[in-house]
Tab-separated table of C-alpha atoms in Angstrom:
chain	number	residue	atom	x	y	z
U	1	MET	CA	-16.685	33.472	10.435
U	2	LYS	CA	-16.052	35.240	7.111
U	3	LYS	CA	-12.414	34.283	7.286
U	4	THR	CA	-13.396	30.637	7.813
U	5	ILE	CA	-15.761	30.699	4.825
U	6	ILE	CA	-13.124	32.211	2.534
U	7	ALA	CA	-10.514	29.694	3.695
U	8	LEU	CA	-12.955	26.847	3.078
U	9	SER	CA	-13.664	28.108	-0.405
U	10	LEU	CA	-9.962	28.342	-1.229
U	11	ALA	CA	-9.460	24.822	0.147
U	12	SER	CA	-12.494	23.253	-1.580
U	13	VAL	CA	-12.745	24.634	-5.123
U	14	PHE	CA	-11.174	22.937	-8.105
U	15	ALA	CA	-10.031	23.946	-11.590
U	16	ALA	CA	-13.031	23.723	-13.956
U	17	PRO	CA	-11.176	23.042	-17.264
U	18	VAL	CA	-9.462	19.958	-15.834
U	19	MET	CA	-11.956	18.447	-13.397
U	20	ALA	CA	-15.362	19.354	-14.873
U	21	GLN	CA	-15.953	15.913	-16.419
U	22	ASN	CA	-14.470	13.712	-13.728
U	23	VAL	CA	-15.275	15.074	-10.224
U	24	ASP	CA	-18.650	15.830	-8.661
U	25	MET	CA	-17.796	15.599	-4.946
U	26	ILE	CA	-15.295	17.298	-2.662
U	27	ASN	CA	-13.876	15.917	0.604
U	28	VAL	CA	-13.589	18.483	3.430
U	29	ASN	CA	-12.734	17.592	7.048
U	30	LYS	CA	-11.476	19.390	10.161
U	31	ASN	CA	-7.832	19.027	9.119
U	32	ASP	CA	-8.642	20.636	5.749
U	33	VAL	CA	-10.253	23.596	7.539
U	34	LYS	CA	-7.401	23.944	10.029
U	35	GLN	CA	-4.670	23.873	7.397
U	36	SER	CA	-6.631	26.196	5.099
U	37	LEU	CA	-7.074	28.718	7.916
U	38	GLU	CA	-3.343	28.599	8.677
U	39	THR	CA	-2.553	29.218	5.007
U	40	PHE	CA	-5.172	32.008	4.905
U	41	ASP	CA	-3.728	33.728	8.008
U	42	ASN	CA	-0.263	33.739	6.456
U	43	ASN	CA	-1.323	35.242	3.121
U	44	TYR	CA	-4.659	37.140	3.446
U	45	ARG	CA	-6.525	39.657	5.608
U	46	VAL	CA	-10.275	40.424	5.935
U	47	ASP	CA	-11.671	43.667	7.389
U	48	SER	CA	-15.004	44.154	9.204
U	49	HIS	CA	-16.787	44.945	5.899
U	50	GLY	CA	-15.799	41.637	4.290
U	51	ASN	CA	-13.068	43.099	2.047
U	52	VAL	CA	-10.260	40.632	1.333
U	53	PHE	CA	-6.600	41.693	1.008
U	54	HIS	CA	-3.577	39.702	-0.146
U	55	LYS	CA	-0.440	40.128	1.957
U	56	ALA	CA	3.033	39.771	0.412
U	57	GLY	CA	5.626	40.998	2.903
U	58	ASN	CA	4.822	44.626	3.673
U	59	ASN	CA	2.716	44.945	0.520
U	60	ILE	CA	-1.067	44.503	1.057
U	61	GLN	CA	-3.310	44.554	-2.012
U	62	PRO	CA	-7.158	44.317	-2.110
U	63	ILE	CA	-8.357	41.398	-4.235
U	64	GLY	CA	-12.130	41.146	-3.600
U	65	ALA	CA	-14.943	40.954	-1.064
U	66	VAL	CA	-17.268	38.488	0.672
U	67	THR	CA	-21.027	38.933	0.120
U	68	ASN	CA	-24.006	37.467	2.032
U	69	ASN	CA	-26.649	36.790	-0.633
U	70	GLU	CA	-30.435	36.796	-0.183
U	71	ASP	CA	-30.713	33.141	-1.210
U	72	GLY	CA	-28.655	32.118	1.842
U	73	THR	CA	-25.355	31.583	-0.003
U	74	ILE	CA	-22.080	33.365	0.660
U	75	SER	CA	-19.951	34.352	-2.331
U	76	PHE	CA	-16.383	35.553	-2.757
U	77	LYS	CA	-15.102	37.229	-5.964
U	78	ASP	CA	-11.451	37.754	-6.845
U	79	ASP	CA	-11.390	41.116	-8.660
U	80	THR	CA	-7.839	40.523	-9.881
U	81	THR	CA	-8.737	37.376	-11.879
U	82	GLY	CA	-12.536	37.601	-12.263
U	83	GLU	CA	-12.958	34.206	-10.582
U	84	SER	CA	-15.700	33.750	-7.983
U	85	TYR	CA	-16.732	31.093	-5.471
U	86	SER	CA	-20.185	30.496	-4.000
U	87	ILE	CA	-20.799	28.428	-0.845
U	88	THR	CA	-24.189	26.912	0.084
U	89	ASN	CA	-25.382	26.313	3.679
U	90	PRO	CA	-22.423	27.723	5.616
U	91	ASP	CA	-23.117	26.633	9.200
U	92	GLY	CA	-20.267	26.732	11.698
U	93	GLY	CA	-17.780	25.925	8.938
U	94	ASN	CA	-19.877	23.102	7.407
U	95	ILE	CA	-20.913	23.541	3.786
U	96	SER	CA	-22.967	21.378	1.451
U	97	GLU	CA	-21.971	22.718	-1.994
U	98	VAL	CA	-19.249	24.865	-3.585
U	99	THR	CA	-19.631	26.586	-6.987
U	100	TYR	CA	-16.682	27.893	-8.997
U	101	ASP	CA	-16.849	30.433	-11.881
U	102	ASP	CA	-13.743	31.279	-13.953
U	103	GLY	CA	-15.046	34.745	-14.924
U	104	ASN	CA	-15.509	33.759	-18.580
U	105	GLY	CA	-18.966	32.251	-18.256
U	106	ASN	CA	-17.729	28.776	-17.304
U	107	SER	CA	-18.789	27.409	-13.917
U	108	ILE	CA	-18.961	24.124	-12.070
U	109	SER	CA	-20.217	23.006	-8.633
U	110	GLY	CA	-19.334	20.179	-6.290
U	111	LYS	CA	-21.119	18.561	-3.365
U	112	VAL	CA	-19.218	18.450	-0.076
U	113	VAL	CA	-19.251	15.048	1.639
U	114	ASP	CA	-17.816	13.677	4.881
U	115	ASN	CA	-14.202	12.678	4.731
U	116	ASP	CA	-14.979	9.000	5.385
U	117	MET	CA	-17.318	8.786	2.364
U	118	LYS	CA	-15.914	7.841	-1.003
U	119	PRO	CA	-16.439	10.177	-3.988
U	120	THR	CA	-18.491	8.952	-6.914
U	121	PRO	CA	-16.301	6.473	-8.869
U	122	LEU	CA	-14.766	7.940	-12.016
U	123	PRO	CA	-16.222	6.593	-15.291
U	124	PRO	CA	-13.909	4.448	-17.435
U	125	HIS	CA	-11.848	6.378	-19.938
U	126	PRO	CA	-13.404	6.119	-23.433
U	127	ASP	CA	-10.032	5.298	-24.983
U	128	SER	CA	-9.231	2.597	-22.422
U	129	ASN	CA	-8.678	-0.813	-24.016
U	130	VAL	CA	-6.790	-2.778	-21.394
U	131	ASP	CA	-6.720	-6.548	-21.877
U	132	VAL	CA	-6.868	-8.089	-18.400
U	133	THR	CA	-5.938	-11.566	-19.600
U	134	PRO	CA	-3.815	-13.560	-19.482
U	135	VAL	CA	-2.725	-13.161	-15.861
U	136	THR	CA	0.985	-13.585	-15.135
U	137	GLU	CA	1.661	-15.608	-11.977
U	138	ILE	CA	4.618	-14.720	-9.752
U	139	LYS	CA	5.540	-17.326	-7.159
U	140	THR	CA	6.385	-16.273	-3.628
U	141	SER	CA	9.555	-18.348	-3.834
U	142	ASP	CA	10.695	-16.196	-6.776
U	143	ILE	CA	10.095	-13.018	-4.724
U	144	GLN	CA	12.045	-14.412	-1.772
U	145	LYS	CA	14.869	-15.511	-4.075
U	146	ALA	CA	15.089	-11.992	-5.572
U	147	ILE	CA	15.329	-10.492	-2.062
U	148	ASN	CA	18.016	-13.017	-1.083
U	149	ASP	CA	19.961	-12.252	-4.288
U	150	GLY	CA	20.235	-8.561	-3.294
U	151	TYR	CA	17.568	-6.918	-5.456
U	152	GLU	CA	16.058	-3.732	-3.930
U	153	LEU	CA	13.069	-1.538	-4.889
U	154	ASP	CA	13.714	2.246	-4.964
U	155	VAL	CA	11.134	5.003	-5.577
U	156	ASP	CA	12.132	8.601	-6.377
U	157	ALA	CA	10.240	11.814	-5.563
U	158	LYS	CA	8.422	11.761	-8.926
U	159	GLY	CA	6.877	8.387	-8.224
U	160	ASN	CA	9.030	6.422	-10.680
U	161	ALA	CA	10.250	3.027	-9.460
U	162	LYS	CA	13.475	1.224	-10.197
U	163	ILE	CA	15.047	-2.104	-9.259
U	164	VAL	CA	18.650	-1.896	-8.059
U	165	LYS	CA	21.251	-4.581	-7.372
U	166	ASN	CA	24.731	-3.788	-6.053
U	167	GLY	CA	24.219	-0.099	-6.880
U	168	LYS	CA	23.344	-0.794	-10.545
U	169	THR	CA	19.883	-0.086	-11.982
U	170	GLN	CA	18.392	-3.285	-13.397
U	171	ALA	CA	15.015	-1.880	-14.530
U	172	VAL	CA	12.954	1.343	-14.392
U	173	ALA	CA	9.114	1.468	-14.241
U	174	THR	CA	7.209	4.647	-15.178
U	175	LYS	CA	3.434	4.905	-14.612
U	176	ASN	CA	1.348	5.783	-17.671
U	177	GLY	CA	-1.919	7.713	-17.776
U	178	ASP	CA	-4.025	4.570	-18.283
U	179	GLY	CA	-2.666	2.880	-15.152
U	180	THR	CA	-0.111	0.702	-16.951
U	181	TYR	CA	3.657	0.922	-16.473
U	182	THR	CA	6.414	1.315	-19.069
U	183	VAL	CA	9.289	-0.932	-17.968
U	184	VAL	CA	12.788	-0.407	-19.403
U	185	ASP	CA	15.443	-3.150	-18.981
U	186	GLY	CA	18.590	-1.471	-17.575
U	187	ASN	CA	20.864	-4.014	-19.303
U	188	THR	CA	19.328	-4.339	-22.790
U	189	GLY	CA	17.235	-1.158	-23.073
U	190	GLU	CA	14.205	-3.270	-24.054
U	191	ARG	CA	10.845	-1.602	-23.335
U	192	SER	CA	7.572	-3.298	-22.411
U	193	ILE	CA	4.115	-2.281	-21.167
U	194	VAL	CA	2.940	-3.946	-17.930
U	195	ASN	CA	-0.583	-3.795	-16.486
U	196	PRO	CA	-0.661	-4.477	-12.684
U	197	LYS	CA	-4.087	-6.099	-13.116
U	198	ASP	CA	-2.435	-8.812	-15.230
U	199	ILE	CA	-0.127	-9.943	-12.406
U	200	ALA	CA	-1.082	-12.377	-9.616
U	201	ILE	CA	1.175	-13.432	-6.745
U	202	THR	CA	0.668	-17.093	-5.842
U	203	ASP	CA	2.050	-19.135	-2.960
U	204	ASP	CA	3.885	-22.185	-4.256
U	205	THR	CA	3.710	-25.348	-2.181
U	206	THR	CA	7.396	-26.195	-1.691
U	207	ALA	CA	7.305	-25.764	2.083
U	208	ASN	CA	3.982	-27.584	2.338
U	209	ASN	CA	5.369	-30.507	0.295
U	210	GLU	CA	8.368	-30.710	2.623
U	211	ARG	CA	6.016	-30.849	5.608
U	212	ASN	CA	3.980	-33.657	3.993
U	213	ASN	CA	7.139	-35.615	3.122
U	214	ASP	CA	8.390	-35.350	6.718
U	215	GLN	CA	5.048	-36.626	8.032
U	216	ASN	CA	5.163	-39.565	5.600
U	217	ASN	CA	8.710	-40.418	6.723
U	218	HIS	CA	7.538	-40.263	10.337
U	219	ASP	CA	4.759	-42.780	9.635
U	220	LYS	CA	7.191	-44.979	7.705
U	221	ALA	CA	9.597	-45.104	10.659
U	222	ARG	CA	6.843	-46.199	12.996
U	223	GLU	CA	5.861	-48.987	10.579
U	224	GLU	CA	9.466	-50.174	10.327
U	225	ALA	CA	9.712	-50.267	14.145
U	226	ARG	CA	6.567	-52.387	14.271
U	227	LYS	CA	8.034	-54.831	11.727
U	228	LYS	CA	11.253	-55.143	13.744
U	229	ASP	CA	9.219	-55.962	16.839
U	230	GLU	CA	7.342	-58.639	14.946
U	231	GLU	CA	10.573	-60.128	13.568
U	232	ALA	CA	12.009	-60.289	17.120
U	233	ARG	CA	8.972	-62.244	18.289
U	234	LYS	CA	9.326	-64.707	15.379
U	235	GLN	CA	13.029	-65.156	16.112
U	236	TRP	CA	12.252	-65.993	19.750
U	237	GLU	CA	9.651	-68.563	18.704
U	238	LYS	CA	12.243	-70.136	16.409
U	239	GLU	CA	14.894	-70.347	19.117
U	240	GLN	CA	12.756	-71.388	22.105
U	241	GLY	CA	12.916	-75.105	21.306
U	242	THR	CA	16.712	-75.269	21.621
U	243	ASP	CA	17.991	-72.401	23.780
U	244	ILE	CA	15.165	-72.016	26.301
U	245	VAL	CA	13.195	-75.277	26.539
U	246	LYS	CA	15.216	-78.186	28.130
U	247	PRO	CA	14.174	-81.881	28.082
U	248	ILE	CA	12.144	-82.956	31.101
U	249	ALA	CA	12.481	-86.555	32.376
U	250	GLY	CA	9.284	-88.363	33.303
U	251	ASP	CA	6.349	-86.610	34.910
U	252	ASP	CA	8.354	-84.399	37.225
U	253	GLU	CA	5.796	-81.653	37.914
U	254	LYS	CA	8.364	-79.516	39.720
U	255	ALA	CA	10.713	-79.646	36.790
U	256	ILE	CA	7.850	-78.744	34.435
U	257	GLU	CA	6.898	-75.752	36.598
U	258	GLU	CA	10.486	-74.494	36.713
U	259	ALA	CA	10.782	-74.867	32.948
U	260	GLU	CA	7.596	-72.849	32.444
U	261	LYS	CA	8.905	-70.088	34.705
U	262	ALA	CA	12.227	-70.007	32.842
U	263	ILE	CA	10.459	-69.793	29.491
U	264	SER	CA	8.095	-67.063	30.704
U	265	GLY	CA	10.963	-65.021	32.141
U	266	GLU	CA	13.039	-65.299	28.966
U	267	VAL	CA	10.032	-64.332	26.825
U	268	ASP	CA	9.323	-61.243	28.932
U	269	LYS	CA	12.995	-60.263	28.831
U	270	ARG	CA	13.323	-60.530	25.074
U	271	ILE	CA	9.997	-58.847	24.393
U	272	GLY	CA	10.937	-55.954	26.719
U	273	ALA	CA	14.342	-55.529	25.052
U	274	ALA	CA	12.889	-55.584	21.530
U	275	GLY	CA	10.052	-53.187	22.466
U	276	ALA	CA	12.408	-50.725	24.202
U	277	ALA	CA	14.744	-50.628	21.198
U	278	ALA	CA	11.871	-50.054	18.774
U	279	TYR	CA	10.324	-47.380	21.002
U	280	ASN	CA	13.618	-45.517	21.477
U	281	GLU	CA	14.349	-45.486	17.752
U	282	ALA	CA	10.846	-44.342	16.820
U	283	SER	CA	10.825	-41.710	19.578
U	284	ALA	CA	14.170	-40.268	18.439
U	285	TYR	CA	12.992	-40.045	14.843
U	286	ALA	CA	9.664	-38.481	15.896
U	287	THR	CA	11.498	-35.823	17.951
U	288	ALA	CA	13.738	-34.965	14.994
U	289	THR	CA	10.722	-34.809	12.667
U	290	ASP	CA	8.819	-32.521	15.056
U	291	ALA	CA	11.823	-30.175	15.139
U	292	LYS	CA	11.882	-30.062	11.319
U	293	LEU	CA	8.154	-29.358	11.180
U	294	ALA	CA	8.543	-26.495	13.678
U	295	ASN	CA	11.377	-25.052	11.572
U	296	HIS	CA	9.282	-25.252	8.407
U	297	GLU	CA	6.354	-23.521	10.118
U	298	SER	CA	8.683	-20.734	11.253
U	299	ARG	CA	10.031	-20.296	7.707
U	300	ILE	CA	6.498	-20.214	6.265
U	301	GLY	CA	5.444	-17.595	8.824
U	302	SER	CA	8.494	-15.450	8.020
U	303	LEU	CA	7.796	-15.722	4.284
U	304	GLU	CA	4.159	-14.675	4.797
U	305	LYS	CA	5.308	-11.583	6.724
U	306	ASP	CA	7.786	-10.700	3.960
U	307	MET	CA	5.044	-11.083	1.338
U	308	GLN	CA	2.696	-8.866	3.355
U	309	ALA	CA	5.412	-6.232	3.831
U	310	MET	CA	6.177	-6.188	0.109
U	311	GLY	CA	2.472	-5.954	-0.728
U	312	ASN	CA	2.114	-2.999	1.661
U	313	LYS	CA	5.088	-1.284	0.020
U	314	MET	CA	3.469	-1.690	-3.395
U	315	LEU	CA	0.193	-0.202	-2.083
U	316	VAL	CA	2.058	2.771	-0.575
U	317	LEU	CA	3.983	3.213	-3.837
U	318	GLU	CA	0.751	3.292	-5.853
U	319	ASP	CA	-0.779	5.821	-3.416
U	320	ARG	CA	2.327	8.008	-3.548
U	321	MET	CA	2.374	7.943	-7.355
U	322	ASP	CA	-1.315	8.929	-7.400
U	323	GLY	CA	-0.489	11.789	-4.998
U	324	VAL	CA	2.297	13.045	-7.276
U	325	VAL	CA	-0.046	13.097	-10.286
U	326	ALA	CA	-2.872	14.806	-8.333
U	327	SER	CA	-0.485	17.456	-6.906
U	328	SER	CA	0.984	18.108	-10.356
U	329	HIS	CA	-2.480	18.858	-11.762
U	330	ALA	CA	-3.388	21.079	-8.811
U	331	ILE	CA	-0.161	23.166	-8.854
U	332	THR	CA	-0.207	23.526	-12.656
U	333	ASN	CA	-3.743	24.887	-12.674
U	334	ALA	CA	-3.164	27.152	-9.657
U	335	ARG	CA	-0.232	29.157	-11.081
U	336	PRO	CA	-1.285	32.356	-12.951
U	337	VAL	CA	0.464	33.634	-16.082
U	338	LEU	CA	1.522	37.334	-16.179
U	339	ASN	CA	2.739	39.383	-19.138
U	340	SER	CA	3.718	42.849	-17.907
U	341	ALA	CA	5.741	44.368	-15.084
U	342	GLY	CA	3.904	45.190	-11.861
U	343	GLN	CA	1.178	42.591	-12.357
U	344	PHE	CA	0.219	40.221	-9.515
U	345	GLY	CA	-2.035	37.227	-9.798
U	346	MET	CA	-3.169	34.222	-7.817
U	347	GLY	CA	-4.997	31.035	-8.620
U	348	VAL	CA	-6.537	27.926	-7.104
U	349	GLY	CA	-6.288	24.458	-8.581
U	350	MET	CA	-7.296	20.920	-7.723
U	351	GLY	CA	-6.175	17.548	-9.022
U	352	ALA	CA	-7.234	13.937	-8.509
U	353	ALA	CA	-5.677	10.600	-9.381
U	354	GLY	CA	-6.771	7.221	-8.077
U	355	SER	CA	-7.577	7.548	-4.370
U	356	LYS	CA	-5.689	10.837	-3.912
U	357	GLN	CA	-6.865	14.444	-4.297
U	358	ALA	CA	-4.802	17.618	-4.078
U	359	ILE	CA	-5.629	21.309	-3.664
U	360	ALA	CA	-3.140	24.092	-4.480
U	361	ILE	CA	-3.015	27.891	-4.128
U	362	GLY	CA	-0.556	29.692	-6.419
U	363	GLY	CA	0.583	33.275	-6.809
U	364	ALA	CA	2.860	35.176	-9.190
U	365	TYR	CA	4.313	38.694	-9.301
U	366	GLN	CA	5.947	40.255	-12.392
U	367	ILE	CA	8.701	42.350	-10.781
U	368	SER	CA	10.050	43.770	-14.041
U	369	ASP	CA	10.064	42.952	-17.734
U	370	ASN	CA	12.749	40.359	-17.070
U	371	TRP	CA	12.245	39.200	-13.497
U	372	SER	CA	9.215	37.446	-11.972
U	373	GLY	CA	8.531	35.417	-8.844
U	374	THR	CA	6.066	32.611	-8.115
U	375	MET	CA	4.870	30.632	-5.109
U	376	SER	CA	2.481	27.751	-4.483
U	377	VAL	CA	1.016	25.874	-1.498
U	378	ASN	CA	-0.336	22.359	-2.066
U	379	TYR	CA	-2.368	20.043	0.186
U	380	GLU	CA	-2.579	16.327	-0.619
U	381	THR	CA	-5.400	14.287	0.946
U	382	LYS	CA	-5.037	10.985	2.714
U	383	GLY	CA	-5.068	7.918	0.429
U	384	LYS	CA	-5.955	4.293	1.022
U	385	VAL	CA	-2.703	3.550	2.867
U	386	SER	CA	-0.741	6.833	2.783
U	387	ASN	CA	-1.049	9.921	4.978
U	388	ASP	CA	-2.082	13.394	3.902
U	389	GLN	CA	0.558	16.135	3.675
U	390	LEU	CA	1.058	19.836	3.008
U	391	SER	CA	3.828	21.129	0.728
U	392	ALA	CA	4.925	24.513	-0.570
U	393	GLY	CA	7.377	25.982	-3.053
U	394	VAL	CA	8.694	29.305	-4.325
U	395	GLY	CA	10.578	30.267	-7.477
U	396	ALA	CA	12.105	33.123	-9.424
U	397	GLN	CA	12.287	33.467	-13.206
U	398	TYR	CA	14.345	35.621	-15.568
U	399	ILE	CA	13.488	36.218	-19.231
U	400	PHE	CA	16.384	36.870	-21.608
């Protein structure tokens, strides 16, 4: 239980000088506890009296102790740095508040909330003066054309983005502290500041216009077929007096009846021929139009998927860039500074940027006046669309 509490404290606290004005809540879930315990088992030991020892290879050094206080809190003090952590309501690994003291009279506390709850939104920066208008519109056809022309988006480990075509960098975008991006043209060297809030992607109506035009042509063809049918009827009426109707002598009823039958048969024949021709022509054109409409719908669906995929990539890129900034703050504030041989120190730091938070544990050992070694372990929380991850690093330094 004591080991769990200590691990939770190391996983939950944050660096007071950096975060005191911007963070008042801490996210802790089962994965945080599990990973913190694994890190604790690899680097620390606790005896039955609550004494805490740091393990570095075969070297084990006492660094502090865990105390059960009368007010119901549990505290842990690092004697090597003077820092201390106090945890309120420890119950089966669940805590409601963590307090951090840097040993110099400066302290800060944070409420622990469920992982699915969002921390209190950060207040706007007092120096922020971002003009959100006018909004620049980017058409989906322009995006598709850029993809077809061979332009690719590449993001490096530091979170910087660049646009590449045929192996040549066309532009580089670097995120600034106020959320804007500095964009450098790879061909001219021209620099500009871009705010993502000033950009809107709109769907142009080229495909929809093509669909409407095809429907209009379909209706036009049907109207032309109707006119041809009407002209055929008029032509028959014009010709029936000479080609079909023959003179009848006297009052020969039989001859009249035969003439009527001949006229009726010829009328039915010509009407059937004209109607069949008009129907076949209109049906062929309608089939071709339906095929075009189906092709257009398929192209529109494919374009929508490409737009969604590109939007998802941009969201992941923004999350990853926030994670890089948060991890940088956490690792920087977790690494102790030593000044004489034989000294060993450790630190804990936390960083936050956008929707990402990071927690880091750092240690340093001054081997001699010239040589020193450092290590750090960093945990980055899950963002809006990116996964959480654990990273670590070691280093050696030599002073000339």
